[in-house]
Each structure stands twice: as C-alpha cells, then as structure tokens.
CSV table of N, CA and C in Angstrom, one decimal:
chain,number,residue,atom,x,y,z
A,1,UNK,N,74.0,-106.0,-29.8
A,1,UNK,CA,74.5,-105.1,-30.7
A,1,UNK,C,73.4,-104.5,-31.5
A,2,UNK,N,72.4,-105.3,-31.8
A,2,UNK,CA,71.3,-104.8,-32.6
A,2,UNK,C,70.5,-103.7,-31.8
A,3,UNK,N,70.4,-103.9,-30.5
A,3,UNK,CA,69.7,-102.9,-29.6
A,3,UNK,C,70.5,-101.6,-29.6
A,4,UNK,N,71.8,-101.6,-29.5
A,4,UNK,CA,72.6,-100.4,-29.5
A,4,UNK,C,72.5,-99.7,-30.9
A,5,UNK,N,72.6,-100.4,-31.9
A,5,UNK,CA,72.5,-99.8,-33.2
A,5,UNK,C,71.1,-99.2,-33.4
A,6,UNK,N,70.1,-99.9,-33.0
A,6,UNK,CA,68.7,-99.4,-33.0
A,6,UNK,C,68.5,-98.1,-32.2
A,7,UNK,N,69.1,-98.1,-31.0
A,7,UNK,CA,69.1,-97.0,-30.2
A,7,UNK,C,69.7,-95.7,-30.8
A,8,UNK,N,70.9,-95.9,-31.4
A,8,UNK,CA,71.6,-94.8,-32.1
A,8,UNK,C,70.9,-94.3,-33.3
A,9,UNK,N,70.3,-95.2,-34.1
A,9,UNK,CA,69.5,-94.8,-35.2
A,9,UNK,C,68.3,-94.1,-34.8
A,10,UNK,N,67.6,-94.6,-33.8
A,10,UNK,CA,66.4,-93.9,-33.3
A,10,UNK,C,66.8,-92.5,-32.7
A,11,UNK,N,67.9,-92.4,-32.0
A,11,UNK,CA,68.3,-91.1,-31.4
A,11,UNK,C,68.7,-90.1,-32.6
A,12,UNK,N,69.4,-90.7,-33.6
A,12,UNK,CA,69.7,-89.8,-34.7
A,12,UNK,C,68.5,-89.3,-35.5
A,13,UNK,N,67.5,-90.2,-35.7
A,13,UNK,CA,66.3,-89.8,-36.4
A,13,UNK,C,65.6,-88.7,-35.6
A,14,UNK,N,65.5,-88.9,-34.3
A,14,UNK,CA,64.8,-88.0,-33.4
A,14,UNK,C,65.5,-86.6,-33.4
A,15,UNK,N,66.7,-86.6,-33.3
A,15,UNK,CA,67.5,-85.3,-33.4
A,15,UNK,C,67.3,-84.7,-34.7
A,16,UNK,N,67.4,-85.5,-35.8
A,16,UNK,CA,67.2,-84.9,-37.1
A,16,UNK,C,65.9,-84.3,-37.3
A,17,UNK,N,64.8,-84.9,-36.9
A,17,UNK,CA,63.5,-84.3,-37.0
A,17,UNK,C,63.4,-83.0,-36.2
A,18,UNK,N,64.0,-83.0,-35.0
A,18,UNK,CA,63.9,-81.8,-34.2
A,18,UNK,C,64.6,-80.6,-34.9
A,19,UNK,N,65.8,-80.9,-35.5
A,19,UNK,CA,66.5,-79.8,-36.2
A,19,UNK,C,65.8,-79.4,-37.5
A,20,UNK,N,65.1,-80.3,-38.2
A,20,UNK,CA,64.4,-80.0,-39.4
A,20,UNK,C,63.2,-79.1,-39.0
A,21,UNK,N,62.5,-79.5,-38.0
A,21,UNK,CA,61.3,-78.7,-37.6
A,21,UNK,C,61.7,-77.4,-37.0
A,22,UNK,N,62.9,-77.3,-36.4
A,22,UNK,CA,63.4,-76.1,-35.8
A,22,UNK,C,63.5,-74.9,-36.8
A,23,UNK,N,63.8,-75.3,-38.1
A,23,UNK,CA,64.0,-74.3,-39.1
A,23,UNK,C,62.6,-73.7,-39.4
A,24,UNK,N,61.6,-74.3,-39.2
A,24,UNK,CA,60.2,-73.8,-39.5
A,24,UNK,C,59.5,-73.3,-38.2
A,25,UNK,N,60.3,-73.1,-37.2
A,25,UNK,CA,59.7,-72.4,-36.0
A,25,UNK,C,59.1,-73.4,-35.0
A,26,UNK,N,59.2,-74.7,-35.2
A,26,UNK,CA,58.6,-75.6,-34.3
A,26,UNK,C,59.6,-76.1,-33.2
A,27,UNK,N,60.8,-76.0,-33.4
A,27,UNK,CA,61.8,-76.4,-32.4
A,27,UNK,C,62.1,-75.4,-31.3
A,28,UNK,N,62.5,-75.8,-30.2
A,28,UNK,CA,62.9,-74.9,-29.1
A,28,UNK,C,61.9,-74.0,-28.6
A,29,UNK,N,60.7,-74.0,-29.1
A,29,UNK,CA,59.6,-73.2,-28.6
A,29,UNK,C,59.7,-71.7,-28.9
A,30,UNK,N,60.6,-71.3,-29.9
A,30,UNK,CA,60.8,-69.9,-30.1
A,30,UNK,C,59.8,-69.4,-31.2
A,31,UNK,N,59.5,-70.2,-32.2
A,31,UNK,CA,58.6,-69.8,-33.3
A,31,UNK,C,59.1,-68.7,-34.1
A,32,UNK,N,60.4,-68.6,-34.3
A,32,UNK,CA,61.0,-67.5,-35.1
A,32,UNK,C,61.4,-67.9,-36.5
A,33,UNK,N,61.1,-69.1,-36.9
A,33,UNK,CA,61.5,-69.6,-38.2
A,33,UNK,C,60.5,-69.2,-39.3
A,34,UNK,N,60.6,-69.8,-40.5
A,34,UNK,CA,59.8,-69.4,-41.6
A,34,UNK,C,58.3,-69.6,-41.3
A,35,UNK,N,58.0,-70.7,-40.7
A,35,UNK,CA,56.6,-71.0,-40.5
A,35,UNK,C,56.0,-70.5,-39.2
A,36,UNK,N,56.9,-69.9,-38.4
A,36,UNK,CA,56.4,-69.4,-37.1
A,36,UNK,C,55.8,-68.0,-37.1
A,37,UNK,N,56.0,-67.3,-36.0
A,37,UNK,CA,55.4,-66.0,-35.9
A,37,UNK,C,56.4,-64.9,-36.2
A,38,UNK,N,57.6,-65.3,-36.6
A,38,UNK,CA,58.6,-64.3,-36.8
A,38,UNK,C,58.6,-63.8,-38.2
A,39,UNK,N,59.8,-63.5,-38.7
A,39,UNK,CA,60.0,-62.9,-40.0
A,39,UNK,C,60.1,-63.9,-41.0
A,40,UNK,N,59.0,-64.6,-41.3
A,40,UNK,CA,59.0,-65.6,-42.3
A,40,UNK,C,58.7,-65.0,-43.7
A,41,UNK,N,58.5,-65.9,-44.6
A,41,UNK,CA,58.3,-65.4,-46.0
A,41,UNK,C,57.1,-64.5,-46.1
A,42,UNK,N,56.0,-64.9,-45.5
A,42,UNK,CA,54.8,-64.1,-45.6
A,42,UNK,C,54.9,-62.7,-45.0
A,43,UNK,N,55.5,-62.6,-43.8
A,43,UNK,CA,55.6,-61.3,-43.2
A,43,UNK,C,56.6,-60.4,-44.0
A,44,UNK,N,57.6,-61.0,-44.6
A,44,UNK,CA,58.5,-60.2,-45.4
A,44,UNK,C,57.9,-59.7,-46.6
A,45,UNK,N,57.1,-60.5,-47.3
A,45,UNK,CA,56.4,-60.0,-48.5
A,45,UNK,C,55.4,-58.9,-48.2
A,46,UNK,N,54.7,-59.1,-47.0
A,46,UNK,CA,53.8,-58.0,-46.6
A,46,UNK,C,54.5,-56.7,-46.3
A,47,UNK,N,55.7,-56.8,-45.7
A,47,UNK,CA,56.4,-55.6,-45.4
A,47,UNK,C,56.8,-54.9,-46.6
A,48,UNK,N,57.3,-55.7,-47.6
A,48,UNK,CA,57.7,-55.1,-48.9
A,48,UNK,C,56.6,-54.4,-49.6
A,49,UNK,N,55.4,-55.0,-49.5
A,49,UNK,CA,54.2,-54.3,-50.2
A,49,UNK,C,53.9,-53.0,-49.6
A,50,UNK,N,53.9,-52.9,-48.3
A,50,UNK,CA,53.6,-51.7,-47.6
A,50,UNK,C,54.7,-50.6,-47.8
A,51,UNK,N,55.9,-51.1,-47.9
A,51,UNK,CA,57.0,-50.1,-48.1
A,51,UNK,C,57.1,-49.6,-49.5
A,52,UNK,N,56.5,-50.2,-50.5
A,52,UNK,CA,56.5,-49.8,-51.9
A,52,UNK,C,55.6,-48.6,-52.2
A,53,UNK,N,54.6,-48.4,-51.4
A,53,UNK,CA,53.8,-47.2,-51.6
A,53,UNK,C,54.5,-46.0,-51.2
A,54,UNK,N,54.6,-45.0,-52.1
A,54,UNK,CA,55.3,-43.8,-51.8
A,54,UNK,C,54.5,-43.0,-50.7
A,55,UNK,N,55.2,-42.4,-49.8
A,55,UNK,CA,54.5,-41.6,-48.8
A,55,UNK,C,54.2,-40.2,-49.4
A,56,UNK,N,52.9,-39.8,-49.2
A,56,UNK,CA,52.5,-38.5,-49.7
A,56,UNK,C,53.0,-37.4,-48.8
A,57,UNK,N,53.6,-36.4,-49.4
A,57,UNK,CA,54.1,-35.2,-48.6
A,57,UNK,C,52.9,-34.3,-48.4
A,58,UNK,N,52.6,-33.9,-47.2
A,58,UNK,CA,51.5,-33.0,-46.9
A,58,UNK,C,51.6,-31.7,-47.7
A,59,UNK,N,50.4,-31.2,-48.1
A,59,UNK,CA,50.4,-30.0,-48.9
A,59,UNK,C,51.0,-28.9,-48.2
A,60,UNK,N,50.8,-28.8,-46.9
A,60,UNK,CA,51.3,-27.7,-46.1
A,60,UNK,C,52.9,-27.6,-46.1
A,61,UNK,N,53.5,-28.8,-46.2
A,61,UNK,CA,55.0,-28.9,-46.2
A,61,UNK,C,55.4,-28.4,-47.6
A,62,UNK,N,54.8,-28.8,-48.6
A,62,UNK,CA,55.1,-28.4,-50.0
A,62,UNK,C,55.0,-26.9,-50.1
A,63,UNK,N,53.9,-26.3,-49.6
A,63,UNK,CA,53.6,-24.9,-49.7
A,63,UNK,C,54.6,-24.1,-48.9
A,64,UNK,N,55.0,-24.6,-47.7
A,64,UNK,CA,56.0,-24.0,-46.9
A,64,UNK,C,57.3,-23.9,-47.6
A,65,UNK,N,57.7,-24.9,-48.3
A,65,UNK,CA,59.0,-24.9,-49.1
A,65,UNK,C,58.9,-23.9,-50.2
A,66,UNK,N,57.8,-23.8,-50.9
A,66,UNK,CA,57.7,-22.9,-52.0
A,66,UNK,C,57.7,-21.5,-51.5
A,67,UNK,N,57.0,-21.2,-50.4
A,67,UNK,CA,57.0,-19.9,-49.8
A,67,UNK,C,58.3,-19.5,-49.2
A,68,UNK,N,59.0,-20.5,-48.7
A,68,UNK,CA,60.3,-20.2,-48.1
A,68,UNK,C,61.3,-19.7,-49.2
A,69,UNK,N,61.1,-20.2,-50.4
A,69,UNK,CA,61.9,-19.7,-51.5
A,69,UNK,C,61.4,-18.4,-52.1
A,70,UNK,N,60.1,-18.2,-52.2
A,70,UNK,CA,59.6,-17.0,-52.8
A,70,UNK,C,59.7,-15.8,-52.0
A,71,UNK,N,59.5,-15.9,-50.7
A,71,UNK,CA,59.4,-14.8,-49.8
A,71,UNK,C,60.6,-13.9,-49.8
A,72,UNK,N,61.8,-14.4,-49.7
A,72,UNK,CA,63.0,-13.5,-49.7
A,72,UNK,C,63.3,-13.0,-51.2
A,73,UNK,N,63.0,-13.8,-52.2
A,73,UNK,CA,63.3,-13.4,-53.5
A,73,UNK,C,62.4,-12.4,-54.1
A,74,UNK,N,61.1,-12.4,-53.6
A,74,UNK,CA,60.2,-11.4,-54.1
A,74,UNK,C,59.9,-10.3,-53.1
A,75,UNK,N,60.6,-10.4,-51.9
A,75,UNK,CA,60.3,-9.4,-50.8
A,75,UNK,C,58.9,-9.3,-50.5
A,76,UNK,N,58.3,-10.5,-50.2
A,76,UNK,CA,56.8,-10.5,-49.8
A,76,UNK,C,56.6,-10.1,-48.4
A,77,UNK,N,55.5,-9.3,-48.2
A,77,UNK,CA,55.1,-9.0,-46.8
A,77,UNK,C,54.3,-10.2,-46.3
A,78,UNK,N,53.9,-10.1,-45.0
A,78,UNK,CA,53.2,-11.2,-44.4
A,78,UNK,C,51.8,-11.5,-45.0
A,79,UNK,N,51.1,-10.4,-45.4
A,79,UNK,CA,49.8,-10.6,-46.0
A,79,UNK,C,49.9,-11.3,-47.4
A,80,UNK,N,50.9,-10.9,-48.2
A,80,UNK,CA,51.2,-11.5,-49.5
A,80,UNK,C,51.6,-13.0,-49.3
A,81,UNK,N,52.4,-13.2,-48.3
A,81,UNK,CA,52.8,-14.6,-48.0
A,81,UNK,C,51.7,-15.5,-47.7
A,82,UNK,N,50.8,-15.0,-46.9
A,82,UNK,CA,49.6,-15.8,-46.5
A,82,UNK,C,48.7,-16.0,-47.7
A,83,UNK,N,48.4,-15.0,-48.4
A,83,UNK,CA,47.5,-15.0,-49.6
A,83,UNK,C,48.0,-16.0,-50.7
A,84,UNK,N,49.3,-15.8,-51.0
A,84,UNK,CA,49.9,-16.6,-52.1
A,84,UNK,C,50.0,-18.1,-51.6
A,85,UNK,N,50.3,-18.2,-50.3
A,85,UNK,CA,50.4,-19.6,-49.7
A,85,UNK,C,49.0,-20.3,-49.9
A,86,UNK,N,48.0,-19.6,-49.6
A,86,UNK,CA,46.6,-20.1,-49.8
A,86,UNK,C,46.3,-20.5,-51.2
A,87,UNK,N,46.8,-19.7,-52.1
A,87,UNK,CA,46.6,-20.0,-53.6
A,87,UNK,C,47.3,-21.3,-53.9
A,88,UNK,N,48.6,-21.4,-53.5
A,88,UNK,CA,49.3,-22.6,-53.8
A,88,UNK,C,48.7,-23.8,-53.1
A,89,UNK,N,48.2,-23.7,-51.9
A,89,UNK,CA,47.5,-24.8,-51.2
A,89,UNK,C,46.3,-25.3,-52.0
A,90,UNK,N,45.5,-24.4,-52.5
A,90,UNK,CA,44.3,-24.8,-53.3
A,90,UNK,C,44.7,-25.4,-54.6
A,91,UNK,N,45.7,-24.9,-55.3
A,91,UNK,CA,46.2,-25.4,-56.5
A,91,UNK,C,46.7,-26.8,-56.4
A,92,UNK,N,47.5,-27.1,-55.3
A,92,UNK,CA,48.2,-28.4,-55.1
A,92,UNK,C,47.1,-29.4,-54.8
A,93,UNK,N,46.1,-29.0,-54.0
A,93,UNK,CA,45.0,-29.9,-53.6
A,93,UNK,C,44.2,-30.3,-54.9
A,94,UNK,N,43.9,-29.3,-55.7
A,94,UNK,CA,43.2,-29.6,-57.0
A,94,UNK,C,44.0,-30.5,-57.9
A,95,UNK,N,45.3,-30.2,-58.0
A,95,UNK,CA,46.2,-31.0,-58.8
A,95,UNK,C,46.2,-32.5,-58.3
A,96,UNK,N,46.3,-32.7,-57.0
A,96,UNK,CA,46.3,-34.0,-56.5
A,96,UNK,C,45.0,-34.7,-56.8
A,97,UNK,N,43.9,-34.0,-56.7
A,97,UNK,CA,42.5,-34.6,-57.0
A,97,UNK,C,42.5,-35.0,-58.5
A,98,UNK,N,43.0,-34.2,-59.3
A,98,UNK,CA,43.0,-34.5,-60.8
A,98,UNK,C,43.8,-35.7,-61.0
A,99,UNK,N,45.0,-35.8,-60.4
A,99,UNK,CA,45.9,-36.9,-60.7
A,99,UNK,C,45.3,-38.2,-60.2
A,100,UNK,N,44.5,-38.2,-59.1
A,100,UNK,CA,43.9,-39.4,-58.6
A,100,UNK,C,42.6,-39.8,-59.3
A,101,UNK,N,42.1,-38.9,-60.1
A,101,UNK,CA,40.8,-39.2,-60.8
A,101,UNK,C,41.1,-40.2,-61.9
A,102,UNK,N,40.5,-41.4,-61.8
A,102,UNK,CA,40.8,-42.5,-62.7
A,102,UNK,C,39.9,-42.4,-64.0
A,103,UNK,N,38.9,-41.5,-63.9
A,103,UNK,CA,38.0,-41.3,-65.1
A,103,UNK,C,38.6,-40.6,-66.2
A,104,UNK,N,39.6,-39.7,-65.9
A,104,UNK,CA,40.2,-38.9,-66.9
A,104,UNK,C,41.4,-39.6,-67.5
A,105,UNK,N,41.5,-39.3,-68.8
A,105,UNK,CA,42.7,-39.8,-69.5
A,105,UNK,C,43.9,-39.0,-69.2
A,106,UNK,N,45.1,-39.5,-69.6
A,106,UNK,CA,46.3,-38.7,-69.3
A,106,UNK,C,46.3,-37.3,-70.0
A,107,UNK,N,45.8,-37.3,-71.2
A,107,UNK,CA,45.7,-36.0,-71.9
A,107,UNK,C,44.8,-35.0,-71.2
A,108,UNK,N,43.6,-35.5,-70.8
A,108,UNK,CA,42.7,-34.7,-70.0
A,108,UNK,C,43.3,-34.2,-68.7
A,109,UNK,N,44.0,-35.1,-68.0
A,109,UNK,CA,44.7,-34.6,-66.8
A,109,UNK,C,45.7,-33.6,-67.1
A,110,UNK,N,46.5,-33.8,-68.1
A,110,UNK,CA,47.5,-32.8,-68.5
A,110,UNK,C,46.9,-31.4,-68.9
A,111,UNK,N,45.8,-31.4,-69.6
A,111,UNK,CA,45.1,-30.2,-70.0
A,111,UNK,C,44.5,-29.5,-68.7
A,112,UNK,N,43.9,-30.2,-67.8
A,112,UNK,CA,43.4,-29.6,-66.6
A,112,UNK,C,44.5,-29.0,-65.7
A,113,UNK,N,45.6,-29.7,-65.6
A,113,UNK,CA,46.7,-29.2,-64.8
A,113,UNK,C,47.3,-28.0,-65.4
A,114,UNK,N,47.4,-27.9,-66.8
A,114,UNK,CA,47.9,-26.7,-67.4
A,114,UNK,C,47.0,-25.5,-67.1
A,115,UNK,N,45.7,-25.8,-67.2
A,115,UNK,CA,44.7,-24.7,-66.8
A,115,UNK,C,44.8,-24.3,-65.4
A,116,UNK,N,45.1,-25.2,-64.5
A,116,UNK,CA,45.3,-24.9,-63.1
A,116,UNK,C,46.5,-24.0,-62.9
A,117,UNK,N,47.6,-24.3,-63.6
A,117,UNK,CA,48.8,-23.4,-63.5
A,117,UNK,C,48.5,-22.0,-64.1
A,118,UNK,N,47.7,-21.9,-65.1
A,118,UNK,CA,47.4,-20.6,-65.6
A,118,UNK,C,46.6,-19.8,-64.6
A,119,UNK,N,45.6,-20.5,-64.0
A,119,UNK,CA,44.8,-19.8,-62.9
A,119,UNK,C,45.7,-19.4,-61.8
A,120,UNK,N,46.7,-20.3,-61.4
A,120,UNK,CA,47.6,-20.0,-60.4
A,120,UNK,C,48.4,-18.8,-60.7
A,121,UNK,N,48.9,-18.6,-61.9
A,121,UNK,CA,49.7,-17.5,-62.3
A,121,UNK,C,48.9,-16.2,-62.1
A,122,UNK,N,47.6,-16.2,-62.6
A,122,UNK,CA,46.7,-15.0,-62.5
A,122,UNK,C,46.5,-14.7,-61.0
A,123,UNK,N,46.2,-15.6,-60.2
A,123,UNK,CA,45.9,-15.4,-58.8
A,123,UNK,C,47.1,-14.8,-58.0
A,124,UNK,N,48.3,-15.5,-58.3
A,124,UNK,CA,49.5,-15.0,-57.6
A,124,UNK,C,49.8,-13.6,-58.1
A,125,UNK,N,49.7,-13.3,-59.3
A,125,UNK,CA,50.0,-12.0,-59.9
A,125,UNK,C,49.1,-10.9,-59.3
A,126,UNK,N,47.9,-11.2,-58.9
A,126,UNK,CA,46.9,-10.3,-58.3
A,126,UNK,C,47.5,-9.7,-57.0
A,127,UNK,N,48.3,-10.5,-56.3
A,127,UNK,CA,48.8,-10.1,-55.0
A,127,UNK,C,50.2,-9.5,-55.1
A,128,UNK,N,50.8,-9.4,-56.2
A,128,UNK,CA,52.1,-8.9,-56.4
A,128,UNK,C,52.1,-7.5,-57.0
A,129,UNK,N,53.2,-6.7,-56.6
A,129,UNK,CA,53.4,-5.4,-57.2
A,129,UNK,C,54.0,-5.6,-58.6
A,130,UNK,N,54.1,-4.6,-59.4
A,130,UNK,CA,54.7,-4.7,-60.8
A,130,UNK,C,56.1,-5.2,-60.7
A,131,UNK,N,56.9,-4.7,-59.8
A,131,UNK,CA,58.3,-5.2,-59.6
A,131,UNK,C,58.4,-6.6,-59.2
A,132,UNK,N,57.5,-7.0,-58.3
A,132,UNK,CA,57.5,-8.4,-57.9
A,132,UNK,C,57.0,-9.4,-59.0
A,133,UNK,N,56.1,-8.9,-59.8
A,133,UNK,CA,55.6,-9.7,-61.0
A,133,UNK,C,56.8,-10.0,-61.9
A,134,UNK,N,57.6,-9.0,-62.2
A,134,UNK,CA,58.8,-9.2,-63.0
A,134,UNK,C,59.7,-10.2,-62.5
A,135,UNK,N,60.0,-10.1,-61.1
A,135,UNK,CA,60.9,-11.1,-60.5
A,135,UNK,C,60.3,-12.5,-60.5
A,136,UNK,N,58.9,-12.5,-60.3
A,136,UNK,CA,58.2,-13.8,-60.3
A,136,UNK,C,58.3,-14.5,-61.6
A,137,UNK,N,58.1,-13.7,-62.7
A,137,UNK,CA,58.2,-14.2,-64.0
A,137,UNK,C,59.6,-14.7,-64.3
A,138,UNK,N,60.6,-14.0,-63.9
A,138,UNK,CA,62.0,-14.4,-64.1
A,138,UNK,C,62.3,-15.7,-63.4
A,139,UNK,N,61.8,-15.8,-62.2
A,139,UNK,CA,61.9,-17.1,-61.4
A,139,UNK,C,61.3,-18.3,-62.1
A,140,UNK,N,60.1,-18.0,-62.6
A,140,UNK,CA,59.4,-19.1,-63.3
A,140,UNK,C,60.2,-19.6,-64.6
A,141,UNK,N,60.7,-18.6,-65.3
A,141,UNK,CA,61.5,-18.9,-66.5
A,141,UNK,C,62.8,-19.6,-66.1
A,142,UNK,N,63.4,-19.2,-65.1
A,142,UNK,CA,64.6,-19.8,-64.6
A,142,UNK,C,64.4,-21.2,-64.2
A,143,UNK,N,63.3,-21.4,-63.5
A,143,UNK,CA,62.9,-22.8,-63.1
A,143,UNK,C,62.6,-23.7,-64.2
A,144,UNK,N,62.0,-23.2,-65.3
A,144,UNK,CA,61.7,-24.0,-66.5
A,144,UNK,C,63.0,-24.3,-67.2
A,145,UNK,N,63.9,-23.4,-67.2
A,145,UNK,CA,65.2,-23.7,-67.9
A,145,UNK,C,66.0,-24.7,-67.1
A,146,UNK,N,66.0,-24.7,-65.8
A,146,UNK,CA,66.7,-25.6,-65.0
A,146,UNK,C,66.1,-27.0,-65.3
A,147,UNK,N,64.8,-27.2,-65.4
A,147,UNK,CA,64.2,-28.5,-65.6
A,147,UNK,C,64.7,-29.0,-67.0
A,148,UNK,N,64.7,-28.1,-68.0
A,148,UNK,CA,65.1,-28.5,-69.3
A,148,UNK,C,66.6,-29.0,-69.4
A,149,UNK,N,67.4,-28.2,-68.6
A,149,UNK,CA,68.8,-28.6,-68.6
A,149,UNK,C,69.0,-29.9,-67.9
A,150,UNK,N,68.3,-30.2,-66.8
A,150,UNK,CA,68.4,-31.5,-66.1
A,150,UNK,C,68.0,-32.6,-67.0
A,151,UNK,N,66.9,-32.4,-67.8
A,151,UNK,CA,66.5,-33.5,-68.7
A,151,UNK,C,67.5,-33.7,-69.8
A,152,UNK,N,68.2,-32.7,-70.3
A,152,UNK,CA,69.2,-32.9,-71.3
A,152,UNK,C,70.4,-33.6,-70.7
A,153,UNK,N,70.8,-33.2,-69.5
A,153,UNK,CA,71.9,-33.9,-68.8
A,153,UNK,C,71.6,-35.4,-68.6
A,154,UNK,N,70.4,-35.7,-68.1
A,154,UNK,CA,70.1,-37.1,-67.8
A,154,UNK,C,70.0,-37.9,-69.1
A,155,UNK,N,69.6,-37.3,-70.2
A,155,UNK,CA,69.5,-38.0,-71.5
A,155,UNK,C,71.0,-38.3,-72.0
A,156,UNK,N,71.9,-37.3,-71.8
A,156,UNK,CA,73.3,-37.5,-72.2
A,156,UNK,C,73.9,-38.6,-71.4
A,157,UNK,N,73.6,-38.6,-70.1
A,157,UNK,CA,74.2,-39.6,-69.2
A,157,UNK,C,73.7,-41.0,-69.5
A,158,UNK,N,72.5,-41.1,-70.0
A,158,UNK,CA,71.9,-42.4,-70.3
A,158,UNK,C,72.5,-43.0,-71.6
A,159,UNK,N,73.0,-42.1,-72.5
A,159,UNK,CA,73.5,-42.6,-73.7
A,159,UNK,C,74.9,-43.2,-73.6
C-alpha cells in the first residue's frame, strides 16, 4: 500500500510541476506562455510603448488637404495652387522644426510660430488676386471663429 500511495503522490507531483511550468512556456514545447517567446509581459509592454508614439502625418498630405479645401473656394489656377502649396509646405516644415527644438521655451516657440503665420499670410497673398484675397481673409476669420466655438462648446460640456 505504501508503494501505491508513493506512486500516486509522485505522479501527482510530476503532473503538477508540468502544468505549473506550462504556464510559463516550458510545458508542451510551445513556448507561448509568459516566460516564453510569445506574448508575455515583456513583449506586451514593448508593444504598448511603440504604439503610444503618435504617428507623424507627412507634410505633403497636410498640404494636399489644405489645398483641396482652398482651390475650389478661391478659384485657384494650377500655378497658384502649386505656388501656395509650396508656401504651406515650407511653413509646416519650419513649424515642425520649431516645435521639436528643445532649446526654445514655450513662449519663444509661440512667438516664432506667430511670426511664421504672418509670413505665410504675406506670401500667400502675393499669389492671389484682390477678390481671392478677400475670400481668403474671410476663410481665415471663419476658421478662427469655428475654433473659438469648439473651445466654448467643449468647456460647456466639461462643466
């Protein structure tokens, strides 16, 4: 009787160890548990870190969206579209460089970006006729008002 009990206890312990180690990727040869090569704690935390970085939208895509909106509203011809698109490309690249510059304070970044937008206004207006300038100015004011309204709405919703 002692031998049978011993055999069952030994078998039970062996099976228990196998299932305990199987949780960590050692059992059955698969290696998919926490400690194996699969989706363990380490690989999940690494995936989350890489997913947390926002993907940068290419400048060309942003400029294309802006020009897609401006072209029909201002009745731009192809030459104007290309020239103004180049102005926006330069401005967005400069703005990105300013935002990434860690030497500048937030106030300095803000001032430089405001200066960039003023330069942008002058350069864009050089390529527009008088009628197009009026429409462009109206679009800018309308865009500013929409942003203010959205901020007011979000503040009211937060309360």
